[in-house]
Amino acid sequence: MKSYKGHIVDVIRREVFDGELVVDNGRIVEVKRCELSDNGKEWPYLMPGFIDSHVHIESSMMATCEFARVAASHGTIGVVADPHEIANVLGVEGVDYMIESGKLMPFNYCFAAPSCVPACGGDIETSGAVLDAACVEELMARDDIGVLGEMMYYTGVINGDPEVWRKLCAAQANGKPIDGHAPGLVGDDRQRYALAGISTDHECATIEEGRACILAGMKVIIREGSAAKDYEKLNPLISESPNMVMLCTDDCHPDDLIRGHINLLVKRALDWGHNFWNIMMAACVNAQRHYRLDWGLLQEGDMANFIAVDSLNSHFRVLQTVIKGIEVYDCNTTFGSLLPSVHNDGIDGTYEYPNKFVASPLKPEDIHTELKVSDTVHIMCVTDGSLYTGHDVVKITGNPFEDSRYPWNEVQKIVVLNRYVPNSRPVMGLVRGFGLTNGAIAGSVAHDCHNIVAIGSSDEYLLKAINRVIEMKGGQVAIAKDDMVDLALPIAGLMSPLCGHEVAYRCLRLCEMARQAGCSMKAPFITMAFLCLPVIPELKITDKHLWDSLNMKIVEQ
């Protein structure tokens, strides 16, 4: 039995009082009101921990327990995790791996059954696995699955696709909520989407879209990730509809995660003048109620999941994180990694990580492209900080690499290679916005099927980067002139077994090398990864062809 004294933040009664929490066997057995001794000691504020309401842990490129260790240091006590990325590589085996590896550290997970594996599939892209309706029905019946993951195939929902509706019905039959993913969906289509039982959306990018979502009865999960940032436009909803808002990062890059997590959104909301209790609803309360989680809100009988902070203003510091009665983080103590032993440059050979990677190395002729005057080319136009891409159609009027509509130093070649089938032919396209002038970037993190994707200023750089990814059987590579840095991702080609801070450091080196090659983007690897996602407008590229995501059709070249 252990007790914690301080200023207790009661989010249910919306009051702060001096008191003591008595913890036994992982639960709060008593909440006492008592005076705190005035002996010069600055008592902490004890409050419920933060919850990330929608995250793909794989995007941190850290193993599940290492993600938890870093997130807990920022006051996060649990996440609603959709293992959609690893499921696209390994199927149910990947989902099971995430669940089992998550047990290596005290942390709270609500795992989702991925609903769209692959997001499109068929003739559009190649994934490493398929989770059909029968498979999803089995997952939804499991006790360790708490929600049906984001339903990206919203046209299938609206048009009554039988396979999609079997998945929706499986969630409803098991009494589990359904997460949404419907960017730009408005009007009657939004209403039909909501009436299918889908109760959240993290893809709202405008305040009008957010209000329409709430009007349809859906909760808005305000996202502030490494690539997609929606807080600035959606934050008024925290005050307008505090019971209908949650917070998430969705895809959080490791170098961002080590700086902060949901705590950064809470600080920002406080700084912007939102009511403290409304912020706590979004950061702590609503997720537990919506997903029916027994993670605790500092009430007697609740799980002992809470944090201690030094103040309730926008400059608060997390002093301690307690999860399931165990002190997993203390600002005055160093907690080491719980991962298997590794060498600095990768695994030590004693542990076999799950993966599926059989791509064959490429030769120069495999990515050679012939462009000539009068050819019509399609160019993906990328904006830093957005997952959306423009679609420019350009007729080449001169030397295609020098004096077409865009100079060649503004347009680079993008290559996508199937990593699940040996000797596959790569698909090439053109992209504007990365600014690479003397190098290339490549990786096996490419939403959602996670084939190999690369962007470079020359075929020589592209070939070197792609073949290094193949040699590592998954990872990320950046090249600038004669220099190259990389990060091996042996866990499904998505995650590293290294400690979180080492992963973050290597990612910073990758981004710095990309900058040396001419790219000024904050998160070039995440932005590149989303160029392969065929459900987000407007022009995307898969391992099979260029794809018009606005009209859901192949782009003929």
Coordinates of N, CA, C and O in Angstrom, one line a residue, residues 16-164:
V16 N -10.4 21.3 -7.4 CA -9.1 20.9 -6.9 C -9.1 21.0 -5.4 O -9.5 22.1 -4.8
F17 N -8.7 20.0 -4.7 CA -8.6 20.0 -3.2 C -7.3 19.3 -2.8 O -6.7 18.5 -3.4
D18 N -6.9 19.7 -1.5 CA -5.8 19.1 -0.9 C -6.2 17.7 -0.4 O -7.2 17.6 0.2
G19 N -5.3 16.7 -0.6 CA -5.7 15.4 -0.2 C -4.6 14.4 -0.4 O -3.5 14.7 -0.7
E20 N -5.1 13.1 -0.3 CA -4.1 12.0 -0.4 C -4.8 10.8 -1.1 O -6.0 10.5 -0.9
L21 N -4.1 10.2 -2.0 CA -4.5 9.0 -2.7 C -3.9 7.8 -2.1 O -2.6 7.8 -2.0
V22 N -4.7 6.8 -1.7 CA -4.1 5.6 -1.2 C -4.2 4.5 -2.2 O -5.3 4.2 -2.7
V23 N -3.1 3.9 -2.6 CA -3.1 3.0 -3.7 C -2.7 1.6 -3.1 O -1.7 1.4 -2.4
D24 N -3.5 0.6 -3.6 CA -3.1 -0.8 -3.2 C -3.5 -1.7 -4.3 O -4.6 -1.6 -4.9
N25 N -2.6 -2.6 -4.7 CA -2.8 -3.6 -5.7 C -3.3 -3.0 -7.0 O -4.2 -3.5 -7.7
G26 N -2.7 -1.9 -7.4 CA -3.0 -1.2 -8.6 C -4.2 -0.4 -8.7 O -4.5 0.2 -9.8
R27 N -4.9 -0.2 -7.6 CA -6.1 0.6 -7.6 C -6.1 1.7 -6.5 O -5.4 1.5 -5.5
I28 N -6.9 2.7 -6.7 CA -7.0 3.7 -5.7 C -8.1 3.3 -4.7 O -9.3 3.2 -5.0
V29 N -7.7 2.9 -3.5 CA -8.6 2.4 -2.5 C -9.3 3.5 -1.6 O -10.3 3.2 -1.0
E30 N -8.6 4.6 -1.6 CA -9.2 5.7 -0.8 C -8.7 7.1 -1.3 O -7.6 7.2 -1.7
V31 N -9.6 8.0 -1.3 CA -9.3 9.4 -1.7 C -9.6 10.3 -0.4 O -10.8 10.4 -0.1
K32 N -8.6 10.7 0.3 CA -8.8 11.5 1.5 C -8.6 13.0 1.3 O -7.8 13.4 0.5
R33 N -9.5 13.7 1.9 CA -9.3 15.2 1.9 C -8.6 15.5 3.2 O -9.0 15.1 4.3
C34 N -7.4 16.2 3.1 CA -6.6 16.5 4.3 C -5.8 17.7 4.0 O -5.5 18.1 2.9
E35 N -5.4 18.3 5.1 CA -4.5 19.5 5.0 C -3.1 19.0 4.6 O -2.6 18.0 5.1
L36 N -2.4 19.8 3.8 CA -1.0 19.5 3.5 C -0.1 20.4 4.4 O -0.4 21.6 4.5
S37 N 0.9 19.8 4.9 CA 1.8 20.5 5.8 C 2.5 21.6 5.1 O 2.9 21.5 4.0
D38 N 2.6 22.7 5.8 CA 3.2 23.9 5.2 C 4.6 24.1 5.8 O 4.9 24.8 6.7
N39 N 5.5 23.2 5.2 CA 6.9 23.2 5.7 C 7.9 23.6 4.6 O 9.0 23.2 4.6
G40 N 7.4 24.4 3.7 CA 8.2 24.8 2.6 C 8.2 23.9 1.4 O 8.7 24.2 0.3
K41 N 7.5 22.7 1.5 CA 7.4 21.8 0.5 C 6.4 22.2 -0.6 O 5.3 22.7 -0.2
E42 N 6.7 22.1 -1.8 CA 5.8 22.5 -2.9 C 5.1 21.2 -3.3 O 5.7 20.3 -3.9
W43 N 3.8 21.1 -3.0 CA 3.1 19.9 -3.3 C 2.7 19.8 -4.7 O 2.3 20.8 -5.3
P44 N 2.7 18.6 -5.3 CA 2.4 18.5 -6.7 C 0.9 18.5 -6.9 O 0.1 18.3 -5.9
Y45 N 0.4 18.6 -8.1 CA -1.0 18.5 -8.5 C -1.1 17.0 -9.0 O -0.4 16.6 -10.0
L46 N -2.0 16.3 -8.5 CA -2.3 14.9 -8.9 C -3.5 14.9 -9.8 O -4.6 15.3 -9.4
M47 N -3.3 14.4 -11.0 CA -4.4 14.5 -12.0 C -4.4 13.2 -12.9 O -3.4 12.5 -13.0
P48 N -5.6 13.0 -13.5 CA -5.6 11.8 -14.5 C -4.6 12.0 -15.6 O -4.3 13.2 -16.0
G49 N -4.0 10.9 -16.1 CA -3.1 11.0 -17.1 C -3.7 11.2 -18.5 O -4.9 11.1 -18.6
F50 N -2.9 11.6 -19.4 CA -3.4 12.0 -20.8 C -3.6 10.7 -21.6 O -2.9 9.7 -21.4
I51 N -4.5 10.8 -22.6 CA -4.8 9.7 -23.5 C -4.7 10.1 -24.9 O -5.2 11.2 -25.3
D52 N -3.9 9.4 -25.7 CA -3.9 9.6 -27.2 C -5.0 8.8 -27.8 O -5.0 7.5 -27.7
S53 N -6.0 9.4 -28.3 CA -7.2 8.8 -28.7 C -7.2 8.1 -30.1 O -8.1 7.4 -30.5
H54 N -6.1 8.3 -30.8 CA -5.9 7.6 -32.1 C -4.4 7.7 -32.5 O -3.9 8.7 -32.8
V55 N -3.7 6.5 -32.4 CA -2.3 6.6 -32.8 C -1.9 5.3 -33.4 O -2.5 4.2 -33.1
H56 N -1.0 5.4 -34.4 CA -0.4 4.2 -35.0 C 1.0 4.2 -34.3 O 1.9 4.9 -34.7
I57 N 1.2 3.3 -33.4 CA 2.5 3.2 -32.7 C 3.6 3.0 -33.6 O 4.8 3.5 -33.4
E58 N 3.4 2.2 -34.7 CA 4.4 1.9 -35.7 C 5.1 3.2 -36.2 O 6.2 3.2 -36.6
S59 N 4.3 4.3 -36.3 CA 4.8 5.5 -36.9 C 5.9 6.1 -36.0 O 6.7 7.0 -36.5
S60 N 6.0 5.8 -34.8 CA 7.1 6.2 -33.9 C 8.4 5.5 -34.2 O 9.4 5.9 -33.8
M61 N 8.2 4.4 -35.0 CA 9.4 3.5 -35.4 C 10.0 2.9 -34.1 O 11.1 2.4 -34.2
M62 N 9.3 3.0 -33.0 CA 9.8 2.3 -31.8 C 8.9 1.1 -31.5 O 7.8 1.0 -31.9
A63 N 9.5 0.1 -30.9 CA 8.8 -1.1 -30.4 C 7.7 -0.6 -29.4 O 7.8 0.5 -28.8
T64 N 6.7 -1.4 -29.3 CA 5.5 -1.0 -28.5 C 5.8 -0.5 -27.1 O 5.4 0.5 -26.6
C65 N 6.6 -1.3 -26.4 CA 6.9 -1.0 -25.0 C 7.9 0.2 -24.9 O 7.8 1.0 -24.0
E66 N 8.7 0.4 -25.9 CA 9.6 1.6 -25.9 C 8.8 2.9 -26.2 O 9.0 3.9 -25.6
F67 N 7.8 2.8 -27.1 CA 6.9 3.9 -27.3 C 6.2 4.3 -26.0 O 6.1 5.4 -25.6
A68 N 5.7 3.3 -25.3 CA 5.1 3.5 -24.0 C 6.0 4.2 -23.0 O 5.6 5.1 -22.3
R69 N 7.2 3.8 -22.9 CA 8.2 4.3 -22.0 C 8.4 5.8 -22.3 O 8.3 6.7 -21.3
V70 N 8.5 6.2 -23.5 CA 8.7 7.6 -23.9 C 7.4 8.4 -23.7 O 7.5 9.5 -23.1
A71 N 6.3 7.9 -24.1 CA 5.0 8.6 -23.9 C 4.7 8.8 -22.5 O 4.2 9.9 -22.1
A72 N 5.0 7.8 -21.6 CA 4.7 7.9 -20.2 C 5.5 9.1 -19.6 O 5.1 9.7 -18.6
S73 N 6.7 9.3 -20.1 CA 7.5 10.4 -19.6 C 6.9 11.8 -19.8 O 7.2 12.8 -19.2
H74 N 5.9 11.8 -20.7 CA 5.2 13.1 -21.0 C 3.8 13.1 -20.4 O 3.0 14.0 -20.7
G75 N 3.5 12.1 -19.5 CA 2.2 12.1 -18.8 C 1.1 11.3 -19.5 O 0.0 11.4 -19.1
T76 N 1.5 10.6 -20.6 CA 0.5 9.7 -21.2 C 0.4 8.4 -20.5 O 1.4 7.8 -20.3
I77 N -0.9 8.0 -20.1 CA -1.0 6.8 -19.4 C -1.7 5.7 -20.3 O -1.8 4.5 -19.9
G78 N -2.1 6.1 -21.5 CA -2.7 5.1 -22.4 C -3.0 5.6 -23.7 O -3.0 6.8 -23.9
V79 N -3.2 4.7 -24.7 CA -3.5 5.1 -26.1 C -4.5 4.1 -26.7 O -4.6 3.0 -26.3
V80 N -5.3 4.7 -27.6 CA -6.1 3.9 -28.4 C -5.3 3.7 -29.7 O -5.1 4.6 -30.5
A81 N -4.8 2.4 -29.8 CA -3.8 2.1 -30.9 C -4.4 1.3 -32.0 O -5.0 0.2 -31.7
D82 N -4.2 1.8 -33.2 CA -4.7 1.0 -34.4 C -3.4 0.4 -35.0 O -2.6 1.1 -35.6
P83 N -3.2 -0.9 -34.9 CA -2.0 -1.5 -35.5 C -2.2 -1.8 -37.0 O -1.8 -2.8 -37.6
H84 N -2.7 -0.8 -37.7 CA -3.1 -0.9 -39.1 C -1.8 -1.0 -39.9 O -1.8 -1.8 -40.9
E85 N -0.7 -0.4 -39.5 CA 0.5 -0.4 -40.4 C 1.1 -1.8 -40.4 O 1.4 -2.4 -41.4
I86 N 1.3 -2.4 -39.2 CA 1.9 -3.7 -39.2 C 1.0 -4.8 -39.7 O 1.4 -5.8 -40.2
A87 N -0.3 -4.5 -39.6 CA -1.3 -5.5 -40.1 C -1.2 -5.6 -41.6 O -1.4 -6.6 -42.3
N88 N -0.9 -4.4 -42.3 CA -0.7 -4.4 -43.7 C 0.5 -5.2 -44.2 O 0.6 -5.7 -45.3
V89 N 1.4 -5.4 -43.3 CA 2.6 -6.2 -43.6 C 2.4 -7.7 -43.2 O 2.8 -8.6 -44.0
L90 N 1.9 -7.9 -42.0 CA 1.9 -9.3 -41.4 C 0.5 -9.8 -41.1 O 0.4 -10.9 -40.6
G91 N -0.5 -9.0 -41.2 CA -1.9 -9.5 -40.9 C -2.1 -9.6 -39.4 O -1.6 -8.9 -38.6
V92 N -2.8 -10.7 -39.0 CA -3.2 -10.9 -37.6 C -1.9 -11.1 -36.8 O -1.8 -10.8 -35.6
E93 N -0.9 -11.8 -37.4 CA 0.4 -12.0 -36.7 C 1.0 -10.6 -36.3 O 1.5 -10.5 -35.2
G94 N 0.8 -9.6 -37.1 CA 1.3 -8.3 -36.7 C 0.5 -7.7 -35.5 O 1.1 -7.1 -34.6
V95 N -0.8 -7.8 -35.6 CA -1.7 -7.4 -34.5 C -1.3 -8.0 -33.2 O -1.1 -7.4 -32.1
D96 N -1.1 -9.4 -33.2 CA -0.7 -10.1 -32.0 C 0.6 -9.7 -31.5 O 0.8 -9.6 -30.3
Y97 N 1.6 -9.4 -32.4 CA 2.9 -9.0 -32.0 C 2.8 -7.7 -31.2 O 3.4 -7.5 -30.2
M98 N 2.0 -6.7 -31.7 CA 1.9 -5.4 -31.0 C 1.2 -5.6 -29.6 O 1.7 -5.0 -28.6
I99 N 0.2 -6.5 -29.5 CA -0.4 -6.7 -28.2 C 0.5 -7.4 -27.3 O 0.6 -6.9 -26.1
E100 N 1.2 -8.4 -27.7 CA 2.1 -9.1 -26.8 C 3.3 -8.3 -26.4 O 3.7 -8.3 -25.2
S101 N 3.9 -7.5 -27.3 CA 5.1 -6.7 -27.0 C 4.7 -5.6 -26.1 O 5.5 -5.1 -25.3
G102 N 3.4 -5.1 -26.2 CA 3.0 -4.1 -25.3 C 2.9 -4.5 -23.8 O 2.8 -3.6 -22.9
K103 N 2.9 -5.8 -23.6 CA 2.9 -6.2 -22.2 C 4.2 -6.2 -21.4 O 4.3 -6.5 -20.3
L104 N 5.3 -5.7 -22.2 CA 6.6 -5.7 -21.5 C 6.7 -4.5 -20.6 O 7.7 -4.4 -19.9
M105 N 5.8 -3.5 -20.6 CA 5.9 -2.4 -19.7 C 4.5 -2.0 -19.3 O 3.5 -2.1 -20.0
P106 N 4.3 -1.6 -18.0 CA 3.0 -1.2 -17.5 C 2.5 0.0 -18.3 O 3.1 1.1 -18.3
F107 N 1.4 -0.2 -19.0 CA 0.8 0.9 -19.9 C -0.5 0.4 -20.2 O -0.9 -0.8 -20.2
N108 N -1.4 1.3 -20.7 CA -2.8 1.0 -21.0 C -3.0 1.1 -22.5 O -2.6 2.1 -23.1
Y109 N -3.5 0.1 -23.1 CA -3.7 0.0 -24.5 C -5.2 -0.4 -24.8 O -5.7 -1.3 -24.2
C110 N -5.8 0.3 -25.7 CA -7.0 -0.1 -26.3 C -6.7 -0.4 -27.8 O -6.6 0.6 -28.6
F111 N -6.5 -1.6 -28.1 CA -6.1 -2.0 -29.5 C -7.3 -2.1 -30.4 O -8.4 -2.6 -30.0
A112 N -7.2 -1.6 -31.6 CA -8.2 -1.7 -32.6 C -8.0 -2.9 -33.6 O -6.8 -3.3 -33.8
A113 N -9.1 -3.4 -34.1 CA -9.0 -4.3 -35.2 C -8.9 -3.5 -36.5 O -9.9 -2.8 -36.8
P114 N -7.8 -3.5 -37.3 CA -7.7 -2.7 -38.5 C -8.9 -3.1 -39.5 O -9.1 -4.3 -39.7
S115 N -9.5 -2.1 -39.9 CA -10.7 -2.3 -40.8 C -10.4 -2.3 -42.3 O -11.2 -2.8 -43.1
C116 N -9.3 -1.7 -42.7 CA -9.0 -1.6 -44.1 C -7.6 -2.0 -44.4 O -6.7 -1.2 -44.6
V117 N -7.4 -3.3 -44.4 CA -6.1 -3.9 -44.7 C -6.3 -4.8 -45.9 O -6.9 -5.9 -45.8
P118 N -5.9 -4.4 -47.1 CA -5.3 -3.1 -47.4 C -6.4 -2.0 -47.5 O -7.5 -2.3 -47.6
A119 N -5.9 -0.7 -47.6 CA -6.9 0.4 -47.7 C -7.7 0.2 -49.0 O -8.9 0.5 -49.0
C120 N -7.0 -0.2 -50.1 CA -7.7 -0.4 -51.3 C -7.5 -1.8 -51.9 O -8.4 -2.5 -52.1
G121 N -6.2 -2.1 -52.1 CA -5.9 -3.5 -52.5 C -6.3 -3.7 -53.9 O -6.4 -2.8 -54.7
G122 N -6.5 -5.0 -54.2 CA -6.9 -5.4 -55.6 C -5.9 -4.9 -56.6 O -4.7 -5.2 -56.6
D123 N -6.4 -4.2 -57.6 CA -5.6 -3.7 -58.7 C -4.9 -2.4 -58.4 O -4.3 -1.8 -59.2
I124 N -5.1 -1.9 -57.2 CA -4.6 -0.6 -56.8 C -3.2 -0.6 -56.2 O -2.3 0.2 -56.5
E125 N -3.0 -1.6 -55.2 CA -1.8 -1.7 -54.5 C -1.6 -3.1 -54.0 O -2.5 -3.9 -54.0
T126 N -0.3 -3.4 -53.6 CA 0.0 -4.7 -53.1 C 0.3 -4.6 -51.6 O 1.2 -3.8 -51.2
S127 N -0.4 -5.4 -50.7 CA 0.0 -5.4 -49.3 C 0.6 -6.8 -49.0 O 0.5 -7.7 -49.8
G128 N 1.1 -6.8 -47.8 CA 1.6 -8.1 -47.3 C 0.6 -9.0 -46.7 O 0.9 -10.2 -46.5
A129 N -0.6 -8.5 -46.5 CA -1.7 -9.3 -45.9 C -3.0 -8.7 -46.2 O -3.1 -7.5 -46.6
V130 N -4.0 -9.5 -46.0 CA -5.4 -9.0 -46.2 C -6.2 -9.4 -44.9 O -6.2 -10.6 -44.5
L131 N -6.9 -8.5 -44.3 CA -7.9 -8.8 -43.3 C -9.3 -8.6 -43.8 O -9.8 -7.5 -43.9
D132 N -9.9 -9.8 -44.2 CA -11.2 -9.7 -44.8 C -12.2 -9.7 -43.7 O -11.9 -9.7 -42.5
A133 N -13.5 -9.6 -44.1 CA -14.6 -9.5 -43.1 C -14.6 -10.7 -42.1 O -14.8 -10.5 -40.9
A134 N -14.3 -11.9 -42.6 CA -14.3 -13.0 -41.7 C -13.2 -12.9 -40.6 O -13.4 -13.2 -39.4
C135 N -12.1 -12.4 -41.0 CA -10.9 -12.2 -40.1 C -11.3 -11.1 -39.1 O -11.0 -11.2 -37.9
V136 N -11.9 -10.0 -39.6 CA -12.3 -8.9 -38.7 C -13.4 -9.4 -37.7 O -13.3 -9.0 -36.5
E137 N -14.3 -10.2 -38.1 CA -15.3 -10.7 -37.2 C -14.6 -11.5 -36.0 O -15.0 -11.4 -34.9
E138 N -13.6 -12.3 -36.3 CA -12.9 -13.0 -35.3 C -12.2 -12.1 -34.3 O -12.2 -12.2 -33.1
L139 N -11.5 -11.0 -34.9 CA -10.8 -10.0 -34.1 C -11.8 -9.3 -33.2 O -11.5 -9.1 -32.0
M140 N -12.9 -8.9 -33.7 CA -13.9 -8.1 -32.9 C -14.5 -8.9 -31.7 O -14.9 -8.3 -30.7
A141 N -14.4 -10.2 -31.8 CA -14.9 -11.1 -30.7 C -13.9 -11.2 -29.6 O -14.2 -11.8 -28.5
R142 N -12.7 -10.8 -29.8 CA -11.6 -11.0 -28.8 C -11.7 -9.9 -27.7 O -12.0 -8.8 -28.0
D143 N -11.3 -10.3 -26.5 CA -11.3 -9.4 -25.4 C -10.2 -8.4 -25.5 O -10.3 -7.3 -24.9
D144 N -9.1 -8.7 -26.2 CA -8.0 -7.8 -26.2 C -8.1 -6.8 -27.4 O -7.2 -6.1 -27.7
I145 N -9.3 -6.8 -28.1 CA -9.5 -5.8 -29.1 C -10.7 -5.0 -28.7 O -11.8 -5.5 -28.3
G146 N -10.6 -3.6 -28.7 CA -11.6 -2.8 -28.1 C -12.4 -1.9 -29.0 O -13.4 -1.3 -28.7
V147 N -12.0 -1.9 -30.3 CA -12.6 -1.0 -31.2 C -12.3 -1.4 -32.7 O -11.3 -2.1 -32.9
L148 N -13.2 -1.1 -33.6 CA -13.0 -1.3 -35.0 C -12.2 -0.1 -35.5 O -12.7 1.0 -35.4
G149 N -11.0 -0.3 -36.1 CA -10.1 0.8 -36.5 C -10.7 1.6 -37.6 O -11.7 1.2 -38.3
E150 N -10.1 2.7 -37.9 CA -10.6 3.7 -38.8 C -11.1 3.1 -40.1 O -10.3 2.5 -40.8
M151 N -12.3 3.5 -40.4 CA -12.9 3.0 -41.6 C -12.6 4.0 -42.8 O -13.4 4.9 -43.0
M152 N -11.5 3.7 -43.5 CA -11.1 4.6 -44.5 C -11.9 4.5 -45.8 O -12.0 5.4 -46.6
Y153 N -12.5 3.3 -46.0 CA -13.2 3.1 -47.2 C -14.6 3.6 -47.1 O -15.6 2.9 -47.0
Y154 N -14.7 5.0 -47.0 CA -16.0 5.6 -46.8 C -17.0 5.4 -47.9 O -18.2 5.4 -47.7
T155 N -16.4 5.3 -49.1 CA -17.4 5.1 -50.3 C -18.1 3.7 -50.1 O -19.2 3.6 -50.5
G156 N -17.3 2.8 -49.6 CA -17.9 1.4 -49.4 C -19.0 1.5 -48.3 O -20.0 0.8 -48.4
V157 N -18.8 2.3 -47.3 CA -19.8 2.5 -46.3 C -21.1 3.1 -46.9 O -22.2 2.6 -46.7
I158 N -20.9 4.2 -47.6 CA -22.0 5.0 -48.1 C -22.8 4.2 -49.2 O -24.0 4.2 -49.3
N159 N -22.0 3.4 -50.0 CA -22.6 2.6 -51.1 C -23.1 1.2 -50.7 O -23.5 0.4 -51.6
G160 N -22.9 0.9 -49.4 CA -23.4 -0.4 -49.0 C -22.6 -1.6 -49.4 O -23.1 -2.7 -49.6
D161 N -21.2 -1.5 -49.5 CA -20.4 -2.6 -49.8 C -20.6 -3.7 -48.8 O -20.4 -3.5 -47.6
P162 N -20.9 -4.9 -49.3 CA -21.3 -6.0 -48.3 C -20.1 -6.4 -47.4 O -20.3 -6.7 -46.2
E163 N -18.9 -6.4 -47.9 CA -17.7 -6.7 -47.1 C -17.5 -5.7 -46.0 O -17.2 -6.0 -44.8
V164 N -17.6 -4.4 -46.4 CA -17.5 -3.3 -45.4 C -18.6 -3.5 -44.3 O -18.3 -3.3 -43.1

